[in-house]
Amino acid sequence: MPTDASVGARVAAIGAASFRRTLAAVERRTYEVRTFGCQMNVHDSERIAGLLEASGYVAAADGTTADVVVFNTCAVRENADNRLYGNLGYLVRTKAQHPGMQIAVGGCLAQKDQRTIVERAPWVDVVFGTHNIGSLPVLLERARVEQEAQVELLEALETFPSTLPTRRESAYRAWVSISVGCNNTCTFCIVPSLRGREKDRRPGEVLAEVAALVDDGVLEVTLLGQNVNSYGVEFGDREAFGKLLRACGEIDGLERVRFTSPHPRDFTDDVITAMAQTANVMPSLHMPLQSGSDRVLAAMRRSYRAEKYLGIIDRVREAMPDAAITTDIIVGFPGETEADFAQTLEVVERARFASAFTFQYSPRPGTPAASMPDQVPPEVVAERYQRLVAAVERSAWAGNQACLGTTVEVLVAEGEGRKDDATARLSGRARDNRLVHVAACDARPGDVVTAVVTYAAPHHLVADEVTGVRRTRGGDAWQSRRDAPTEPSGVLLGIPTVRA
Ligand code: SF4
C-alpha cells in the first residue's frame, strides 16, 4: 500500500478531481442536501447534488445517516439563523456516532456569517458561499485530508451555477436560472449583499439549456432570477426578457414556460404581449406587491406605487383574461400605520389574487429597515396578519369558485397532493398554476390530464370528471427514472497508476 507522501504526490499528479471520484466511489460516500429558502436555493441544491454525484458520491437512502450533510441556507428571515444552528446542534451526537461524517454549510447564511459558523459550530467541516458552489467537493476533500475546517467564500461569482453538473429533483419540470444577484436595494432585503449585483446569462446559453432539458423529457421550465424583468441589463438589451419568452415559444416539445420573480418597477408591456402571444408561456404571474401603501413602498425603496402595480395587473388581464395572479406581501413594515395597512387590504381586494405568500415583517440584521424607527409591535403585526390572510383567502376562494365547471389541463406532479392516497386522487398544476386534485386515472407524474372542475376550495380545485389522459415524454422520463436501477453515479477508476 503506497505511503501518505506518495499518495499526496499522486493526487497532485493525477488531479484532484479523478482522485476525489476514485475515493468517493470506492467508499460510496453518501450525501444529503437540506435546502432552506427560495427557488434560487432549490436550483442551487440541484447543482450541489449534481456536483457531489459527479464526484462519485451517491444520494443517501431515506432514513439513513449520510456521510456528508450539506445545508443550503437562507438568510431572509430572523429565525433562519436559529434554525441552522439548531440543526447543527442536533447533528453533534450524530457526527460523534458516525466517524468520517462531514457537515458543510452553504447558501446565503454562510455568505453572511462566514467564519462565525465554525466558531459557533466547530464540528462543521466546510463553509462555502453563494458565489463558489463549485468548490464544495474540493473543500470536502481538503477538510478530510487536512482534518481541518475549510471556510472559503468569494465576494463575486466564480462560475454561473447553471454551468455546474445537476441532479434535478423532477424528471418533467426544471428550474432554469437566467440571472443571479440583484441591482435593487429594497430596504428589508439582504439578497443584494449576499448574492451581489445582477449577472445575466446570455440568451443563447439559456435557450441551449432549455432545449437540452426538453430533449431529456422536460415539459415545463421555470425561468429563475431575483428580478427576471431586468434580465438583459448586463448586456444592454432592455427587452431581452420578452424576447427570451418568445424564443422559448419556438422550442418544440416545451409545453409550459413559467418565470419567477418579476419586479413591478421593470415590468414592461413587451413582456405582457410576449406572454399573451407565446402559446407555451403560461397565464400565471407571481408579482410581489409587498405593500399597498405608497408611503410604505417608498420606505421599502420598491420604486413603484400601488396604482402602477394595479395598472400592470389590469393590462395583464386585458391581454390574458384567465391569468392567475399571485403575490408576496409583508405586513408590519416599520412605520406602517393602520391607514397604510388599510391600503394594502384595498389593493388585495382590487387585484383579486389567486393566492399570496404573506409574511409578518421581522427585522433582518444588516438591512436598512432593521434600524428604522417605529418598529411595529409584534402583537399589532400578528393581528394585521390575520386580517390579511383572511382577505387573501376570500379573494383566492372567489377565484377558485369561478373555475367551477370549467375544463382544466393538469400536469400531474409527484408529491403535490398530501391526501392523494386517502382520496384516491392525483394532483398537479393547471396552466394558470392553480393546484388541482383530479380523480384517479391511468396517468403518471409528468402526464397531462384534462378534467372538469367539480369543487373549489380556497387553496385548491377538485376535478373529478376526467375527460382525457395524455401520456407524455415527461411521463416517460419520470417512468424511466423510477424504473432505472440505482447505480452509484461515480465511475470506479480503480487505484490510479502514475506514468513516469
Ligand atoms: S428585488 Fe428587492 S426583494 Fe427582490 S431580491 Fe432584489 S432587493 Fe431583494
CSV table of N, CA and C in Angstrom, one decimal, residues 420-471:
chain,number,residue,atom,x,y,z
A,420,ASP,N,-53.6,12.5,-1.4
A,420,ASP,CA,-54.0,11.7,-2.6
A,420,ASP,C,-54.3,10.3,-2.3
A,421,ASP,N,-53.4,9.6,-1.4
A,421,ASP,CA,-53.6,8.2,-1.2
A,421,ASP,C,-55.0,8.0,-0.6
A,422,ALA,N,-55.3,8.8,0.4
A,422,ALA,CA,-56.6,8.7,1.2
A,422,ALA,C,-57.7,9.0,0.2
A,423,THR,N,-57.6,9.9,-0.7
A,423,THR,CA,-58.7,10.3,-1.5
A,423,THR,C,-58.6,9.7,-2.9
A,424,ALA,N,-57.6,8.8,-3.1
A,424,ALA,CA,-57.5,8.1,-4.4
A,424,ALA,C,-57.6,9.1,-5.6
A,425,ARG,N,-56.8,10.2,-5.4
A,425,ARG,CA,-56.7,11.2,-6.4
A,425,ARG,C,-55.2,11.4,-6.8
A,426,LEU,N,-55.1,12.1,-8.0
A,426,LEU,CA,-53.7,12.6,-8.4
A,426,LEU,C,-53.7,14.1,-8.3
A,427,SER,N,-52.6,14.7,-8.2
A,427,SER,CA,-52.5,16.1,-8.1
A,427,SER,C,-51.5,16.7,-9.0
A,428,GLY,N,-51.7,18.0,-9.3
A,428,GLY,CA,-50.8,18.7,-10.2
A,428,GLY,C,-51.3,20.1,-10.4
A,429,ARG,N,-50.7,20.8,-11.4
A,429,ARG,CA,-50.9,22.2,-11.6
A,429,ARG,C,-51.6,22.4,-12.9
A,430,ALA,N,-52.6,23.3,-12.9
A,430,ALA,CA,-53.3,23.7,-14.1
A,430,ALA,C,-52.4,24.7,-14.9
A,431,ARG,N,-52.8,25.1,-16.1
A,431,ARG,CA,-52.0,26.1,-16.8
A,431,ARG,C,-51.8,27.4,-16.0
A,432,ASP,N,-52.8,27.8,-15.3
A,432,ASP,CA,-52.6,29.0,-14.5
A,432,ASP,C,-52.0,28.8,-13.1
A,433,ASN,N,-51.4,27.6,-13.0
A,433,ASN,CA,-50.7,27.2,-11.8
A,433,ASN,C,-51.5,27.0,-10.5
A,434,ARG,N,-52.9,26.9,-10.7
A,434,ARG,CA,-53.7,26.5,-9.6
A,434,ARG,C,-53.5,25.0,-9.3
A,435,LEU,N,-53.5,24.7,-8.0
A,435,LEU,CA,-53.3,23.3,-7.5
A,435,LEU,C,-54.7,22.6,-7.8
A,436,VAL,N,-54.6,21.4,-8.5
A,436,VAL,CA,-55.8,20.7,-8.8
A,436,VAL,C,-55.6,19.2,-8.4
A,437,HIS,N,-56.6,18.7,-7.7
A,437,HIS,CA,-56.7,17.3,-7.4
A,437,HIS,C,-57.6,16.6,-8.4
A,438,VAL,N,-57.2,15.7,-9.2
A,438,VAL,CA,-58.1,15.0,-10.1
A,438,VAL,C,-58.4,13.6,-9.7
A,439,ALA,N,-59.5,13.1,-10.2
A,439,ALA,CA,-59.9,11.7,-9.9
A,439,ALA,C,-58.8,10.8,-10.4
A,440,ALA,N,-58.6,9.7,-9.7
A,440,ALA,CA,-57.5,8.7,-10.1
A,440,ALA,C,-57.8,8.3,-11.5
A,441,CYS,N,-56.7,8.2,-12.3
A,441,CYS,CA,-56.8,7.7,-13.6
A,441,CYS,C,-55.5,7.2,-14.0
A,442,ASP,N,-55.4,6.6,-15.2
A,442,ASP,CA,-54.1,6.0,-15.6
A,442,ASP,C,-53.1,7.0,-16.1
A,443,ALA,N,-52.7,7.9,-15.2
A,443,ALA,CA,-51.8,9.0,-15.6
A,443,ALA,C,-50.6,8.9,-14.6
A,444,ARG,N,-49.4,9.1,-15.1
A,444,ARG,CA,-48.2,9.1,-14.3
A,444,ARG,C,-47.7,10.6,-14.0
A,445,PRO,N,-46.9,10.8,-13.0
A,445,PRO,CA,-46.4,12.2,-12.9
A,445,PRO,C,-45.7,12.5,-14.2
A,446,GLY,N,-46.0,13.8,-14.7
A,446,GLY,CA,-45.4,14.2,-16.0
A,446,GLY,C,-46.4,14.1,-17.1
A,447,ASP,N,-47.5,13.2,-16.9
A,447,ASP,CA,-48.5,13.1,-17.9
A,447,ASP,C,-49.5,14.3,-17.7
A,448,VAL,N,-50.4,14.5,-18.7
A,448,VAL,CA,-51.4,15.6,-18.7
A,448,VAL,C,-52.8,15.1,-18.6
A,449,VAL,N,-53.6,15.5,-17.6
A,449,VAL,CA,-55.0,15.1,-17.5
A,449,VAL,C,-55.9,16.2,-17.8
A,450,THR,N,-56.9,16.0,-18.6
A,450,THR,CA,-57.9,17.1,-18.8
A,450,THR,C,-59.1,16.7,-18.0
A,451,ALA,N,-59.7,17.6,-17.3
A,451,ALA,CA,-60.8,17.3,-16.4
A,451,ALA,C,-61.7,18.5,-16.1
A,452,VAL,N,-62.9,18.2,-15.7
A,452,VAL,CA,-63.8,19.3,-15.4
A,452,VAL,C,-63.8,19.6,-13.9
A,453,VAL,N,-63.7,20.9,-13.5
A,453,VAL,CA,-63.6,21.2,-12.1
A,453,VAL,C,-65.0,21.0,-11.4
A,454,THR,N,-65.0,20.2,-10.3
A,454,THR,CA,-66.3,19.8,-9.7
A,454,THR,C,-66.4,20.4,-8.3
A,455,TYR,N,-65.2,20.9,-7.7
A,455,TYR,CA,-65.3,21.5,-6.4
A,455,TYR,C,-64.2,22.5,-6.3
A,456,ALA,N,-64.5,23.6,-5.6
A,456,ALA,CA,-63.5,24.7,-5.4
A,456,ALA,C,-63.3,25.0,-3.9
A,457,ALA,N,-62.1,24.8,-3.4
A,457,ALA,CA,-61.7,25.2,-2.0
A,457,ALA,C,-60.9,26.4,-2.1
A,458,PRO,N,-60.6,27.1,-1.0
A,458,PRO,CA,-59.8,28.3,-1.0
A,458,PRO,C,-58.4,28.2,-1.7
A,459,HIS,N,-57.8,27.0,-1.4
A,459,HIS,CA,-56.4,26.9,-1.9
A,459,HIS,C,-56.2,25.7,-2.9
A,460,HIS,N,-57.3,25.1,-3.4
A,460,HIS,CA,-57.1,24.1,-4.4
A,460,HIS,C,-58.5,23.8,-5.1
A,461,LEU,N,-58.4,23.2,-6.3
A,461,LEU,CA,-59.6,22.8,-7.0
A,461,LEU,C,-59.6,21.2,-7.0
A,462,VAL,N,-60.8,20.7,-7.1
A,462,VAL,CA,-61.0,19.3,-7.3
A,462,VAL,C,-61.7,19.1,-8.7
A,463,ALA,N,-61.1,18.2,-9.5
A,463,ALA,CA,-61.7,17.9,-10.8
A,463,ALA,C,-61.9,16.4,-11.0
A,464,ASP,N,-63.1,16.0,-10.6
A,464,ASP,CA,-63.4,14.6,-10.6
A,464,ASP,C,-63.9,14.0,-11.9
A,465,GLU,N,-64.2,14.9,-12.9
A,465,GLU,CA,-64.7,14.5,-14.2
A,465,GLU,C,-63.6,14.4,-15.2
A,466,VAL,N,-62.8,13.3,-15.2
A,466,VAL,CA,-61.7,13.3,-16.1
A,466,VAL,C,-62.2,13.1,-17.6
A,467,THR,N,-61.7,13.9,-18.5
A,467,THR,CA,-62.2,13.8,-19.9
A,467,THR,C,-61.1,13.4,-20.8
A,468,GLY,N,-59.8,13.3,-20.3
A,468,GLY,CA,-58.7,12.8,-21.1
A,468,GLY,C,-57.4,12.7,-20.4
A,469,VAL,N,-56.6,11.7,-20.8
A,469,VAL,CA,-55.3,11.5,-20.2
A,469,VAL,C,-54.3,11.4,-21.4
A,470,ARG,N,-53.3,12.3,-21.4
A,470,ARG,CA,-52.3,12.3,-22.4
A,470,ARG,C,-51.0,11.9,-21.8
A,471,ARG,N,-50.5,10.8,-22.3
A,471,ARG,CA,-49.2,10.3,-21.8
A,471,ARG,C,-48.1,11.1,-22.6
